[in-house]
Coordinates of C-alpha atoms in Angstrom, one line a residue:
Chain A
M1225 CA 102.9 87.7 242.1
T1226 CA 100.1 84.9 241.5
E1227 CA 99.9 83.3 245.1
N1228 CA 99.2 79.4 243.5
K1229 CA 95.6 80.3 241.8
A1230 CA 93.4 77.2 241.3
V1231 CA 92.3 77.2 237.9
D1232 CA 89.1 79.8 238.3
T1233 CA 86.2 78.8 236.0
S1234 CA 85.1 82.1 237.9
I1235 CA 87.4 83.7 235.6
K1236 CA 85.3 82.7 232.6
K1237 CA 82.0 84.1 234.2
K1238 CA 83.4 87.5 234.9
S1239 CA 85.2 87.8 231.8
M1240 CA 82.4 88.6 229.8
A1241 CA 84.4 87.6 226.3
V1242 CA 82.4 87.9 223.2
G1243 CA 83.8 86.1 220.5
P1244 CA 84.0 87.0 216.8
W1245 CA 81.2 84.0 215.9
R1246 CA 78.8 85.7 218.6
L1247 CA 79.4 89.2 217.0
A1248 CA 78.6 88.0 213.8
W1249 CA 75.5 85.8 215.0
D1250 CA 74.0 89.2 217.1
R1251 CA 74.6 91.1 213.7
F1252 CA 73.1 88.2 211.5
R1253 CA 70.2 88.2 214.4
K1254 CA 69.1 91.3 214.0
N1255 CA 68.5 91.2 209.7
K1256 CA 65.2 91.1 209.1
V1257 CA 65.4 90.0 205.5
A1258 CA 68.2 87.2 206.7
V1259 CA 66.4 85.8 209.1
S1260 CA 63.3 85.4 207.1
G1261 CA 65.8 83.8 204.1
A1262 CA 66.8 81.4 206.6
A1263 CA 63.7 80.5 207.4
I1264 CA 62.4 80.0 204.6
F1265 CA 65.1 77.8 203.4
I1266 CA 64.9 76.0 206.9
I1267 CA 61.1 75.4 206.3
I1268 CA 61.9 74.1 202.6
L1269 CA 64.6 71.6 203.8
L1270 CA 62.2 70.1 206.0
F1271 CA 59.7 69.9 203.7
V1272 CA 61.4 67.6 201.0
T1273 CA 63.3 65.4 204.1
F1274 CA 60.4 64.5 206.2
G1275 CA 57.7 65.5 203.8
P1276 CA 58.1 62.0 201.5
L1277 CA 57.5 59.8 205.2
F1278 CA 53.9 61.2 205.3
S1279 CA 52.9 60.6 201.7
P1280 CA 50.5 57.5 200.7
F1281 CA 52.1 57.4 197.5
E1282 CA 54.9 56.0 196.0
M1283 CA 58.2 57.7 193.9
S1284 CA 57.1 54.9 190.8
Q1285 CA 53.9 54.1 191.4
F1286 CA 51.7 55.6 188.7
D1287 CA 48.3 54.8 187.7
L1288 CA 46.8 55.6 184.6
A1289 CA 43.7 55.5 185.4
E1290 CA 44.5 58.5 187.4
K1291 CA 47.0 60.8 185.3
N1292 CA 45.9 64.6 184.5
L1293 CA 43.8 65.3 187.4
A1294 CA 43.7 68.3 189.0
P1295 CA 44.4 69.3 192.4
S1296 CA 41.9 67.6 194.5
A1297 CA 41.5 66.5 198.7
K1298 CA 43.9 62.8 197.5
H1299 CA 46.0 64.2 195.2
L1300 CA 47.1 68.1 196.8
L1301 CA 48.6 69.5 194.1
G1302 CA 47.3 66.5 191.0
T1303 CA 49.1 64.2 189.0
D1304 CA 50.7 64.4 186.3
E1305 CA 50.9 62.5 182.6
Q1306 CA 50.9 59.3 184.2
G1307 CA 48.8 59.2 187.0
R1308 CA 51.8 60.1 189.8
D1309 CA 51.6 62.5 192.6
V1310 CA 52.9 65.8 192.3
L1311 CA 53.1 66.7 195.4
L1312 CA 55.5 63.7 196.4
R1313 CA 58.0 64.3 193.0
L1314 CA 58.2 67.8 194.4
M1315 CA 59.3 66.6 197.8
L1316 CA 61.6 63.9 196.1
G1317 CA 62.8 65.9 193.3
G1318 CA 63.9 69.1 196.0
R1319 CA 65.5 66.2 198.1
I1320 CA 67.5 65.8 194.7
S1321 CA 67.8 69.4 193.6
L1322 CA 69.6 70.5 197.3
R1323 CA 71.8 67.8 197.1
V1324 CA 72.7 68.6 193.6
G1325 CA 73.4 72.3 195.2
V1326 CA 75.4 71.2 198.4
M1327 CA 77.6 68.8 196.9
A1328 CA 78.5 71.1 194.0
A1329 CA 79.2 73.7 196.2
G1330 CA 80.5 71.8 198.4
V1331 CA 83.0 69.9 195.7
T1332 CA 83.7 73.8 194.8
I1333 CA 84.5 74.8 198.3
I1334 CA 87.1 72.0 198.7
L1335 CA 89.2 72.6 195.4
G1336 CA 89.0 76.5 195.4
S1337 CA 90.5 76.6 199.1
I1338 CA 92.9 73.6 198.6
V1339 CA 94.3 75.3 195.6
G1340 CA 93.7 78.8 196.2
G1341 CA 95.1 78.3 200.2
I1342 CA 98.2 76.4 199.0
A1343 CA 99.0 79.2 196.3
G1344 CA 98.2 81.6 198.7
Y1345 CA 100.4 80.6 201.3
Y1346 CA 103.5 79.2 199.1
G1347 CA 103.8 81.8 196.6
G1348 CA 106.6 82.1 193.7
W1349 CA 106.3 79.4 190.8
V1350 CA 103.5 76.8 193.1
D1351 CA 101.5 80.3 193.1
N1352 CA 101.9 81.0 189.6
L1353 CA 101.2 77.4 188.6
L1354 CA 98.1 77.1 190.3
M1355 CA 97.1 80.4 188.9
R1356 CA 97.9 80.2 185.5
F1357 CA 95.8 76.5 185.6
A1358 CA 92.9 78.2 187.1
E1359 CA 92.7 80.8 184.5
I1360 CA 92.6 77.9 182.1
V1361 CA 89.7 77.0 183.2
Y1362 CA 88.1 79.8 184.1
S1363 CA 88.3 80.6 180.6
I1364 CA 86.5 77.5 179.8
P1365 CA 82.8 79.1 179.1
F1366 CA 80.7 77.2 181.3
T1367 CA 77.2 76.6 179.6
P1368 CA 78.9 74.8 175.9
T1369 CA 81.1 73.2 178.1
V1370 CA 78.6 71.2 180.8
I1371 CA 75.8 70.6 177.5
S1372 CA 77.9 69.4 175.7
I1373 CA 80.0 66.6 178.1
S1374 CA 76.2 65.9 179.3
A1375 CA 75.0 65.6 175.8
A1376 CA 78.2 63.1 174.9
L1377 CA 77.7 61.2 177.9
M1378 CA 74.0 61.1 177.9
F1379 CA 73.8 57.6 177.5
R1380 CA 76.5 56.3 179.1
V1381 CA 75.4 57.4 182.7
S1382 CA 72.3 55.9 184.0
S1383 CA 69.4 57.9 185.5
E1384 CA 70.5 58.4 189.3
N1385 CA 74.3 58.5 187.9
K1386 CA 73.6 61.8 186.2
M1387 CA 72.7 63.6 189.3
Y1388 CA 76.5 63.2 189.9
L1389 CA 78.0 63.6 187.5
V1390 CA 76.2 67.0 186.8
M1391 CA 77.3 67.9 190.6
F1392 CA 81.0 67.1 189.5
L1393 CA 80.8 69.3 186.5
I1394 CA 79.2 72.3 188.1
G1395 CA 81.8 71.9 190.8
I1396 CA 84.9 71.2 188.8
L1397 CA 83.9 74.2 186.2
S1398 CA 83.4 77.0 189.2
W1399 CA 86.2 76.8 191.6
P1400 CA 88.4 79.2 190.2
S1401 CA 86.5 82.1 191.3
L1402 CA 87.0 81.1 195.2
A1403 CA 90.2 79.6 195.0
R1404 CA 91.2 83.5 193.5
I1405 CA 89.1 85.0 196.5
I1406 CA 90.8 82.7 198.7
R1407 CA 94.5 83.0 197.7
G1408 CA 94.1 86.7 197.5
Q1409 CA 92.8 86.6 201.6
I1410 CA 95.7 84.2 202.2
L1411 CA 98.4 86.9 200.9
S1412 CA 97.2 90.2 202.9
L1413 CA 97.1 87.9 205.9
R1414 CA 100.3 86.5 205.6
E1415 CA 102.0 90.0 205.7
Q1416 CA 99.3 90.8 208.8
E1417 CA 101.6 90.9 211.7
F1418 CA 99.9 88.6 213.5
M1419 CA 101.2 85.3 211.0
Q1420 CA 104.7 86.9 211.7
A1421 CA 104.3 86.5 215.2
T1422 CA 103.8 83.2 214.5
E1423 CA 106.9 82.7 212.8
A1424 CA 108.8 84.3 215.6
L1425 CA 107.2 82.0 217.7
G1426 CA 108.0 79.3 216.6
L1427 CA 104.8 77.4 215.2
S1428 CA 104.7 75.0 213.1
D1429 CA 102.9 75.3 209.5
F1430 CA 100.6 72.9 210.4
S1431 CA 99.1 75.1 212.8
R1432 CA 99.9 78.8 211.3
I1433 CA 97.7 77.0 207.8
A1434 CA 95.0 75.4 210.0
R1435 CA 94.7 77.6 213.4
H1436 CA 95.6 81.0 212.0
L1437 CA 95.0 81.0 208.6
L1438 CA 91.7 79.0 207.5
P1439 CA 89.8 80.6 210.7
N1440 CA 89.9 84.1 208.7
T1441 CA 88.9 83.2 206.1
L1442 CA 86.2 80.7 206.9
A1443 CA 83.9 83.5 207.1
Y1444 CA 84.5 83.7 202.8
I1445 CA 84.7 80.3 202.5
I1446 CA 80.5 79.9 204.1
V1447 CA 79.5 82.8 202.5
S1448 CA 80.4 81.7 198.9
A1449 CA 79.2 78.1 199.5
T1450 CA 75.5 79.6 200.4
L1451 CA 76.4 81.5 197.0
G1452 CA 77.3 78.5 195.0
M1453 CA 74.7 76.7 196.3
A1454 CA 72.0 78.9 195.0
S1455 CA 73.6 79.5 191.5
A1456 CA 74.6 75.2 191.9
I1457 CA 70.6 74.4 192.2
L1458 CA 69.7 77.1 189.1
T1459 CA 72.8 75.9 186.5
E1460 CA 71.2 72.1 187.4
A1461 CA 67.3 73.0 186.6
G1462 CA 69.2 75.2 183.7
L1463 CA 70.7 72.0 182.6
S1464 CA 67.2 69.5 183.5
F1465 CA 65.5 71.4 182.1
L1466 CA 67.0 71.4 178.6
G1467 CA 67.1 67.7 179.5
L1468 CA 70.8 67.5 179.8
G1469 CA 71.2 67.2 183.5
V1470 CA 69.2 64.6 185.5
T1471 CA 66.9 62.7 183.3
P1472 CA 63.2 61.0 184.0
P1473 CA 62.1 58.7 185.6
T1474 CA 64.3 60.8 188.8
P1475 CA 62.6 63.2 189.9
T1476 CA 64.2 67.0 190.0
W1477 CA 62.7 70.6 190.1
G1478 CA 64.7 71.2 186.3
N1479 CA 63.3 68.5 184.4
M1480 CA 59.6 68.8 186.1
V1481 CA 59.5 72.7 185.3
E1482 CA 60.5 71.1 181.7
R1483 CA 56.7 69.0 181.2
A1484 CA 56.1 73.1 180.7
R1485 CA 57.8 72.8 176.9
N1486 CA 54.5 70.6 176.5
Q1487 CA 51.8 73.6 174.8
R1488 CA 48.9 71.4 176.6
V1489 CA 50.4 71.2 179.8
F1490 CA 51.4 74.4 180.2
T1491 CA 48.1 75.7 179.2
R1492 CA 46.5 73.5 180.9
Y1493 CA 47.9 71.7 183.8
Q1494 CA 49.6 74.8 185.4
W1495 CA 49.7 72.2 188.8
M1496 CA 52.4 70.4 187.1
W1497 CA 55.7 73.0 186.6
M1498 CA 54.5 75.7 188.3
P1499 CA 55.3 74.2 192.0
P1500 CA 58.6 73.1 191.2
G1501 CA 59.4 76.3 189.3
I1502 CA 58.5 78.4 192.7
M1503 CA 59.8 76.5 195.0
I1504 CA 63.5 77.0 192.8
M1505 CA 62.7 80.7 193.0
L1506 CA 61.5 80.5 196.7
T1507 CA 65.9 78.3 197.4
V1508 CA 67.5 80.1 195.6
V1509 CA 65.7 83.3 196.5
S1510 CA 66.0 82.5 200.4
I1511 CA 69.4 81.1 199.9
N1512 CA 70.7 84.2 198.8
L1513 CA 69.0 86.4 201.4
L1514 CA 70.5 84.3 203.2
G1515 CA 74.2 84.4 201.9
E1516 CA 74.1 88.0 201.8
G1517 CA 72.8 88.6 205.4
L1518 CA 75.8 85.4 206.3
R1519 CA 78.7 88.3 204.6
D1520 CA 77.0 91.4 206.3
A1521 CA 77.1 89.9 209.6
F1522 CA 80.7 88.7 209.6
D1523 CA 82.5 91.8 207.8
P1524 CA 79.9 94.5 208.8
K1525 CA 82.6 96.5 206.7
E1526 CA 81.6 95.6 203.0
S1527 CA 77.8 96.1 204.0
R1528 CA 76.2 99.2 202.3
Chain B
M1194 CA 118.3 102.5 236.6
E1195 CA 121.6 100.7 237.1
K1196 CA 122.3 97.9 235.0
N1197 CA 125.3 95.9 236.5
M1198 CA 125.5 92.9 233.4
K1199 CA 126.1 95.4 231.3
N1200 CA 129.9 93.9 230.4
E1201 CA 128.4 90.3 228.8
I1202 CA 127.6 90.5 225.0
I1203 CA 124.6 88.5 224.5
L1204 CA 124.5 89.7 220.3
E1205 CA 127.0 90.4 218.0
V1206 CA 126.2 91.6 214.6
D1207 CA 128.7 91.6 211.9
K1208 CA 128.7 93.1 208.7
I1209 CA 124.9 92.2 208.1
K1210 CA 123.0 92.1 205.3
K1211 CA 119.7 92.0 203.6
Y1212 CA 118.7 92.5 200.1
F1213 CA 115.6 92.1 198.5
E1214 CA 115.8 91.5 195.0
V1215 CA 113.8 94.0 192.7
K1216 CA 111.6 92.0 189.7
K1217 CA 111.8 93.8 187.2
S1218 CA 109.7 93.5 183.6
F1219 CA 110.0 89.6 182.5
L1220 CA 112.0 90.2 179.4
D1221 CA 114.5 92.5 181.4
S1222 CA 116.4 89.1 182.6
G1223 CA 119.4 91.8 184.9
K1224 CA 118.1 91.9 188.8
S1225 CA 118.7 94.4 190.6
F1226 CA 118.3 94.7 194.5
V1227 CA 116.8 96.5 197.5
K1228 CA 119.3 97.1 199.7
A1229 CA 117.8 97.4 203.2
V1230 CA 120.0 96.8 205.4
D1231 CA 123.6 96.8 204.2
D1232 CA 126.6 96.3 206.3
V1233 CA 126.1 97.1 209.4
S1234 CA 127.7 96.0 212.6
F1235 CA 126.8 96.1 216.3
K1236 CA 126.7 94.2 220.1
L1237 CA 124.1 94.3 222.4
H1238 CA 125.3 93.7 226.0
K1239 CA 123.4 92.1 228.3
G1240 CA 120.6 93.8 230.7
E1241 CA 120.8 97.0 227.9
T1242 CA 118.5 98.2 225.5
L1243 CA 119.9 99.7 221.9
G1244 CA 117.9 102.1 220.7
L1245 CA 117.7 102.9 216.9
V1246 CA 116.2 105.9 215.0
G1247 CA 116.2 106.5 211.3
E1248 CA 113.2 107.7 209.1
S1249 CA 110.7 105.6 207.6
G1250 CA 112.4 102.6 205.0
C1251 CA 115.8 103.3 205.6
G1252 CA 116.2 99.6 207.4
K1253 CA 115.9 99.6 211.1
S1254 CA 112.4 97.0 211.0
T1255 CA 114.3 94.9 208.3
L1256 CA 117.3 94.9 210.7
G1257 CA 115.1 93.8 213.9
R1258 CA 113.4 90.9 211.5
T1259 CA 116.3 89.4 210.4
I1260 CA 118.3 90.1 213.9
V1261 CA 115.3 87.7 215.2
R1262 CA 115.8 85.6 211.7
L1263 CA 111.7 86.4 210.0
Y1264 CA 114.2 87.2 207.3
Q1265 CA 117.1 84.9 206.2
P1266 CA 119.7 87.2 206.4
T1267 CA 122.0 87.8 202.3
D1268 CA 125.2 87.8 204.1
G1269 CA 127.1 88.7 207.3
S1270 CA 127.2 86.9 211.1
I1271 CA 124.3 87.1 214.1
I1272 CA 126.2 85.7 216.9
Y1273 CA 123.9 85.0 219.8
K1274 CA 125.0 83.6 222.8
G1275 CA 127.8 82.4 221.4
E1276 CA 127.1 80.9 218.2
D1277 CA 126.2 81.9 214.9
I1278 CA 122.5 81.6 214.7
A1279 CA 122.1 83.5 210.6
K1280 CA 121.6 79.5 209.0
F1281 CA 120.0 78.0 211.5
K1282 CA 117.0 76.0 210.5
G1283 CA 114.8 73.4 211.9
Q1284 CA 114.3 72.3 214.8
K1285 CA 117.9 74.5 216.0
L1286 CA 115.7 77.3 214.9
K1287 CA 112.5 76.5 217.0
N1288 CA 114.6 76.0 220.1
L1289 CA 116.1 79.5 218.9
R1290 CA 112.3 81.4 218.5
K1291 CA 111.9 80.6 222.6
D1292 CA 114.9 82.9 223.0
M1293 CA 114.4 85.9 221.2
Q1294 CA 111.6 87.8 220.6
I1295 CA 109.7 90.3 218.8
I1296 CA 107.2 92.8 220.0
F1297 CA 105.2 94.2 216.5
Q1298 CA 104.1 98.0 215.9
D1299 CA 100.8 97.7 214.9
P1300 CA 99.0 96.3 218.0
Y1301 CA 95.7 96.0 215.4
S1302 CA 97.5 93.9 212.6
S1303 CA 99.7 91.8 215.2
L1304 CA 96.8 89.7 217.4
N1305 CA 94.5 87.2 215.5
P1306 CA 91.3 88.4 216.3
R1307 CA 89.4 85.2 216.0
M1308 CA 91.4 83.8 219.0
N1309 CA 91.3 84.9 222.9
V1310 CA 93.5 85.9 224.6
S1311 CA 94.9 82.8 226.7
T1312 CA 95.6 81.4 223.3
I1313 CA 97.2 84.6 221.4
V1314 CA 99.5 84.0 224.7
G1315 CA 99.2 80.5 225.5
E1316 CA 99.6 78.9 222.1
A1317 CA 103.8 79.3 221.6
M1318 CA 104.5 77.6 225.2
L1319 CA 102.0 74.6 224.2
A1320 CA 103.5 74.5 221.2
H1321 CA 107.5 74.1 222.8
G1322 CA 106.0 71.6 225.3
I1323 CA 106.4 74.4 228.1
V1324 CA 103.4 73.7 230.0
K1325 CA 101.0 71.0 229.6
K1326 CA 97.1 72.4 228.8
G1327 CA 94.3 72.3 232.3
K1328 CA 95.2 73.9 235.3
E1329 CA 98.7 74.6 235.0
F1330 CA 98.7 76.4 231.3
Q1331 CA 95.8 78.6 232.7
E1332 CA 97.9 79.5 235.7
K1333 CA 100.9 80.5 233.6
V1334 CA 98.9 82.5 231.5
V1335 CA 97.3 84.7 234.0
E1336 CA 100.8 85.2 235.3
V1337 CA 102.3 86.9 232.2
I1338 CA 99.0 88.8 231.6
E1339 CA 99.1 90.2 235.0
R1340 CA 102.9 90.5 234.5
C1341 CA 102.1 92.9 231.5
G1342 CA 99.1 94.9 233.6
L1343 CA 96.5 93.2 232.5
S1344 CA 94.0 91.4 234.7
D1345 CA 92.8 87.4 235.2
Y1346 CA 89.5 88.1 234.4
H1347 CA 90.8 89.2 230.7
I1348 CA 92.4 85.9 229.2
Y1349 CA 88.8 84.9 228.0
R1350 CA 88.9 88.2 225.6
Y1351 CA 89.3 88.8 221.9
P1352 CA 91.5 91.2 221.1
H1353 CA 88.8 93.4 219.6
Q1354 CA 87.3 93.9 223.3
F1355 CA 90.4 95.5 223.6
S1356 CA 92.4 99.1 223.7
G1357 CA 95.4 99.9 221.3
G1358 CA 97.8 100.2 224.9
Q1359 CA 95.8 97.1 226.0
R1360 CA 96.8 95.5 222.4
Q1361 CA 100.0 95.9 222.9
R1362 CA 100.5 94.6 226.4
I1363 CA 98.7 91.1 224.9
G1364 CA 101.4 91.8 222.2
I1365 CA 104.1 91.7 224.6
A1366 CA 102.4 89.2 227.5
R1367 CA 103.3 87.0 223.7
A1368 CA 106.3 87.8 223.5
L1369 CA 107.2 86.8 227.4
A1370 CA 105.5 84.2 227.4
L1371 CA 108.3 82.2 226.1
N1372 CA 110.6 83.6 228.9
P1373 CA 113.3 84.8 226.1
D1374 CA 116.4 86.9 227.0
F1375 CA 116.7 89.2 223.9
I1376 CA 113.5 91.3 222.7
V1377 CA 113.9 93.4 219.3
A1378 CA 111.0 95.9 219.6
D1379 CA 109.8 96.7 216.5
E1380 CA 108.5 100.7 216.7
P1381 CA 106.0 99.2 220.0
V1382 CA 104.8 102.7 220.5
S1383 CA 104.1 104.5 217.3
A1384 CA 101.1 103.6 217.3
L1385 CA 99.8 104.3 220.4
D1386 CA 98.5 107.9 221.5
V1387 CA 100.9 109.6 223.8
S1388 CA 99.7 108.9 227.2
I1389 CA 100.1 106.1 226.7
Q1390 CA 103.5 105.7 224.7
S1391 CA 104.7 106.8 228.4
Q1392 CA 102.8 103.9 230.1
I1393 CA 104.1 101.0 227.9
L1394 CA 107.2 102.3 227.9
N1395 CA 107.7 102.3 231.6
L1396 CA 106.3 98.4 231.4
M1397 CA 109.0 97.6 228.9
M1398 CA 111.0 98.8 231.5
D1399 CA 109.7 97.7 234.8
L1400 CA 110.2 93.7 232.8
Q1401 CA 113.7 94.4 231.7
E1402 CA 114.8 95.3 235.2
E1403 CA 113.2 91.9 236.9
M1404 CA 113.4 89.4 233.6
G1405 CA 117.4 90.9 232.6
L1406 CA 116.0 91.4 229.3
S1407 CA 118.0 92.8 226.6
Y1408 CA 116.7 95.6 223.9
L1409 CA 117.4 96.1 220.1
F1410 CA 114.0 98.9 220.4
I1411 CA 113.5 100.1 217.4
S1412 CA 111.4 103.8 216.6
H1413 CA 111.5 106.9 214.7
D1414 CA 110.6 108.8 217.8
L1415 CA 113.6 110.6 219.5
S1416 CA 112.0 111.5 222.5
V1417 CA 111.0 107.9 222.8
V1418 CA 114.1 106.4 221.8
K1419 CA 116.6 108.8 224.4
H1420 CA 113.8 107.6 227.2
I1421 CA 114.1 103.8 226.8
S1422 CA 117.8 103.3 225.4
D1423 CA 121.2 103.4 226.7
R1424 CA 123.4 103.2 223.5
I1425 CA 120.9 104.8 220.8
G1426 CA 122.3 103.8 217.1
V1427 CA 121.1 106.5 214.0
M1428 CA 120.4 104.3 210.7
Y1429 CA 120.2 106.2 206.8
L1430 CA 119.6 104.3 203.9
G1431 CA 120.5 100.7 205.2
S1432 CA 123.7 101.4 207.2
I1433 CA 124.2 102.4 211.0
V1434 CA 125.9 106.2 210.1
E1435 CA 126.5 106.7 214.4
L1436 CA 125.9 104.5 217.3
A1437 CA 127.2 105.7 220.5
N1438 CA 126.4 106.6 224.5
K1439 CA 123.0 108.1 224.5
K1440 CA 124.4 111.3 226.5
E1441 CA 127.2 111.0 224.1
L1442 CA 125.4 111.0 220.8
Y1443 CA 122.6 113.8 221.9
D1444 CA 125.9 115.8 223.1
D1445 CA 128.5 115.4 220.8
P1446 CA 126.6 114.5 217.7
L1447 CA 129.6 113.6 215.2
H1448 CA 127.7 112.4 212.5
P1449 CA 126.1 115.6 210.2
Y1450 CA 123.0 113.5 209.4
T1451 CA 122.5 112.8 212.6
R1452 CA 123.2 116.2 213.9
A1453 CA 120.4 117.1 211.1
L1454 CA 118.6 114.6 213.5
L1455 CA 119.0 116.6 216.5
S1456 CA 118.3 119.7 215.4
A1457 CA 114.6 119.1 214.4
I1458 CA 113.8 117.7 217.4
P1459 CA 111.8 120.8 218.5
V1460 CA 112.8 122.3 222.4
A1461 CA 109.9 123.9 224.2
D1462 CA 110.9 127.0 224.8
P1463 CA 110.7 129.9 222.4
T1464 CA 113.6 132.2 223.6
K1465 CA 115.7 129.4 223.2
K1466 CA 117.8 129.8 219.6
K1467 CA 119.1 126.6 218.1
E1468 CA 121.6 126.0 215.7
M1469 CA 119.8 124.4 212.7
H1470 CA 121.6 122.0 210.7
A1471 CA 120.4 121.7 207.3
I1472 CA 119.9 118.7 204.8
I1473 CA 119.4 118.9 201.2
G1474 CA 117.6 117.2 199.2
E1475 CA 115.5 113.7 199.6
I1476 CA 116.7 110.3 200.6
P1477 CA 117.8 108.8 197.3
S1478 CA 116.2 105.3 196.6
N1479 CA 117.7 102.1 198.2
V1480 CA 118.1 100.3 195.0
N1481 CA 120.6 102.5 193.3
T1482 CA 122.6 103.9 196.5
P1483 CA 124.8 107.0 195.8
P1484 CA 128.4 105.3 195.4
G1485 CA 130.9 106.6 198.2
C1486 CA 129.3 107.7 201.6
K1487 CA 125.5 107.3 200.8
F1488 CA 124.6 110.3 202.5
H1489 CA 126.8 112.6 200.3
T1490 CA 124.1 113.6 197.9
R1491 CA 122.8 115.4 201.2
C1492 CA 125.1 116.2 203.0
V1493 CA 126.6 119.8 203.0
Y1494 CA 130.0 119.2 203.8
A1495 CA 130.7 116.5 201.3
K1496 CA 133.9 116.8 199.3
D1497 CA 135.4 115.0 196.4
I1498 CA 136.5 111.5 198.6
C1499 CA 132.7 111.6 199.8
K1500 CA 131.6 110.5 196.1
E1501 CA 134.1 108.0 195.6
V1502 CA 135.5 106.1 198.6
V1503 CA 132.9 104.4 201.0
P1504 CA 133.3 105.6 204.8
E1505 CA 134.6 103.0 207.2
Y1506 CA 132.3 102.8 210.2
R1507 CA 135.1 103.2 213.0
E1508 CA 135.1 104.1 216.6
V1509 CA 136.0 107.8 217.0
K1510 CA 136.0 107.9 220.5
P1511 CA 135.8 104.8 222.7
D1512 CA 132.7 103.4 222.1
H1513 CA 131.8 105.9 219.6
F1514 CA 131.2 104.7 216.3
V1515 CA 130.5 106.8 213.3
T1516 CA 130.6 106.6 209.6
C1517 CA 132.2 109.5 208.1
H1518 CA 135.6 110.7 206.8
F1519 CA 135.4 113.7 208.8
A1520 CA 134.0 112.7 212.1
G1521 CA 135.6 115.2 215.0
E1522 CA 136.5 117.9 212.0
I1523 CA 133.7 119.0 210.8

């Protein structure tokens, strides 16, 4: 039927192929709100990553002669009660806050997809065991547990390592809901005829999971990663505000806002706590807008 | 269509059973089963199409999927090319996959939405080492999809860019890529428009002639089955009640269920009077199948023996099998 055709790259050109990622991107691009969320988030990222390189100050450089200064040309956001530059600490604190968010979401995603994927794919007693375990973890009250564990380990963990502790606590306590979603997805995908076709075609288990099941759940994973990141940032901020998360001298947005607990700082030195508060809000709002935009883009059926 | 390879038997299914366990509440330890396929036997010749009809839930699809080993049969044997494949595992099963394929009903859920046509069709060829990636691979995929009535520029497109009929062609191409000899077609045209149905049926018949394929063609549409099949089997509650040559079955149906089915086909002639064969009641559950003849609860001819003794699946006339105590008498 075909007369010895050479590999034809022109086939690709005239194919007018539009893949699912392209479709999602086209839908995302049209969503103005989501695009502005993404833009704000990228600006924040650039600000905390490259900002400190342009700062003339050092992180732990303090100068008691210059404490509690209001914003000026030298210190754009003023200084704190130890004479440290608030702008620099805001950028460095942002690095930590975002890192906690990313890593906590990462731990959640990894645990959630593995447990949910295995439970959904293998079913039976494996599913039963893993899901009951997930339910147990799920029923642990989040805030009291995190507070008591951080409080218990307060003096045993150094200030920098506190950051990792918080990340893992958040990640380890929030994977069950993702695991449930992934399991549900896999269960419904498994019954689709294309999965039965892969079995009839004699494809390996690995190829069935990695090439057929996971790519079809990836959209959900990405969406819940972004949304999970926002909530992890909030949780970290909350914990650090209570003094149970990352503790000074390591700055985070959470422990910078904590200054506001001091009556004098709250009423007279607003430049110390307002900028980190605004940053937390901006970051969380922009990530949430981005996440919802992604969800609508990946699955147009689920948008309102 | 002349078939000249008729005599060689490619597949022989013998007393095959597929039961699914039903979960009761976990305090109740008793087990019960859905008898989806219950004691089915038939033979399939090389190059032949065996149609399988029956209402929804009668086990046609389960039977098809059990034969291609998507399900593990509960009991019975499946002799394919002289070997019993019912208990094949591992590498043997993988090699068998190249030889028998299945075409699915739903052209939407049967194609992975995240893969392009080239991957969908060619993936299995790579997995079985039939071709290597590159020029040869592309050529082979193009050859297969062109054979199924698609064009070379379709290979990088994704399923959502195709219509239902085209998607079904992709499904057929995927099955053909491994160059099988036997294909189970599980209601391949039920989800398509009538105008598209005939295109797909004709494609399947052309492919059969070209490649010498044998089909087990499952459908609930009697006219479709009549169009494509050489022989037709009628299923009821997991068993074949009647199996015969197409012409024989339509001209002289011997089982009351077959008669009722056939008399339900509308005739496009309002002046013609038809003899109606009624059946009574609803289809019983296939967990608690009626004792004796499964059909006795709905049969107008049922006698006492039907309620007690399971009728044998027997050859009443040459190549005409019926499961009824009174076959030929009523």
